[in-house]
Amino acid sequence: MSSAFSGSFTQQEPISEEGIEAAVKILRNGRIHRYNVLEGEDGETALLEQEFAEYMGVKYCLAVASGGYAIATALRAVGVAPGDKVLTNAFTLAPVPGAIASVGGVPTFVGVTEGLVIDLEDLEAKIAQTGAKVLLLSHMRGHICDMDALMGICNAANVIVIEDCAHTMGACWNGVLSGRHGAMACYSTQTYKHVNSGEGGFLISDDADLMARSTIMSGSYMLYARHKAAPPVDAFKDIRYVTPNISGRMDNLRAAILRPQVRELDKACNAWNERYRAVEEVLASTPGMTLIERPEAEAYVASSFQFLLLDWSEEAIDDVISRCAARGVELKWFGGAEPVAFTSRYDSWRYAPSEPMPKSDRVLKGVIDMRLPLTFSLEDYALIGSIIRDEVSAVFRAQSD
Ligand SMILES: *Cc1c(COP(=O)(O)O)cnc(C)c1O
């Protein structure tokens, strides 16, 4: 009988004792709202913003209620108005087109390459075709495109880039942290991302005007001077009268849990990458499987693993997924006709009409995705990899017989 794996793919690491103590302190003093601080006290949220800004090497940081909220706020800050087309990745998750739709924008999808990044040729074509002035770039599943080339294209066409770094917190392109290329960048601190406060997010930028607008929108009232990583009060002088409050603040309890995690982020990134490489090594040269080539300039943070079963039939892919599931390995398939759990395809977001993209459809039909929880050991990942390799090989051989 073949071996099976028995770990839970949705179990995250516990909050550290340091985080628990910090959270309990907030619970005991009851000052959970970010602006509920004592005279002379900064508050956990303001300190978290300052620390994340330092980590990112950015001037300004705003902590908010969710990653999706951070994206919608960025879109509003750069001036996306109802009816405006906003370019975004065809390969991404539902909160991305959802954030565009939430501000009345029209998601306009750009294709995906076999490297699982945005197709720069298609990006140029879609910019020319639509005249869109904003790109919401999703670094989906941590795959980073050639950012120098992308910024070249967007700068030449005066397209503002907002980066969705929900899967690239701590990652780099050519030595520059992911989120430091565009005008603004958004992060999620939701349980299944790189730091865990249940829900939450960050918005960062070097642009004082965009960040002052975002701060007022997040629900700062006239208390923005209490932020430690916000633009100088001068930046608020005029915009405070004309910027609506669209409440979405982070609170001190979540911030208290996050501060130690930001300090440990690089360590966690290394642990994910070790696990990624352990799986990659076992899967190398599996018949019928295409692994994703990672460019040298990309320093990824691989909290998940993808591979392609290009041109496989739906039945064969289903077969692989159920055989792996029977041996305890949870794979997700982005190519299914119907959206399931968190997976869905651009053509399943029917509020955002799209034209067929045959090259992208071929890739999307073959994308298999697996979480890499830090709660599994390297030995666990060697076993997981061997189970996937066995089952993909077996189904592939049966197909070609
Ligand atoms: C999770 C996620 C978001 C949204 O983050 P939330 O904090 O859940 O709102 C945005 N983009 C991508 C790619 C995500 O995976």
Coordinates of C-alpha atoms and ligand atoms in Angstrom, one line a residue, residues 66-68 71 92-93 95-96 138 140 164 166-167 188 190 193 200, ligand 1:
S66 CA -8.2 44.2 5.1
G67 CA -6.1 43.8 2.0
G68 CA -9.2 44.3 -0.2
I71 CA -6.7 48.1 -2.7
T92 CA -5.7 36.4 -9.7
L93 CA -8.2 36.0 -6.9
P95 CA -10.9 40.3 -4.1
V96 CA -8.8 42.0 -6.9
S138 CA -1.5 41.3 -8.7
M140 CA -0.5 36.3 -7.9
D164 CA -1.3 44.0 -4.9
A166 CA -0.9 40.0 -0.9
H167 CA 1.4 37.1 -2.0
S188 CA -3.0 41.6 3.4
Q190 CA -5.3 37.9 6.7
K193 CA -1.0 35.4 3.8
G200 CA -6.1 43.3 8.1
Ligands
LIG1 C1 -6.2 37.7 0.0 C2 -5.9 38.5 -1.2 C3 -6.4 39.8 -1.3 C4 -7.3 40.5 -0.3 O1 -6.9 40.4 1.0 P1 -7.9 40.4 2.2 O2 -7.1 40.8 3.4 O3 -8.5 39.0 2.3 O4 -9.0 41.4 1.9 C5 -6.1 40.5 -2.4 N1 -5.4 40.0 -3.4 C6 -4.9 38.7 -3.4 C7 -4.2 38.2 -4.5 C8 -5.2 38.0 -2.3 O5 -4.8 36.7 -2.3

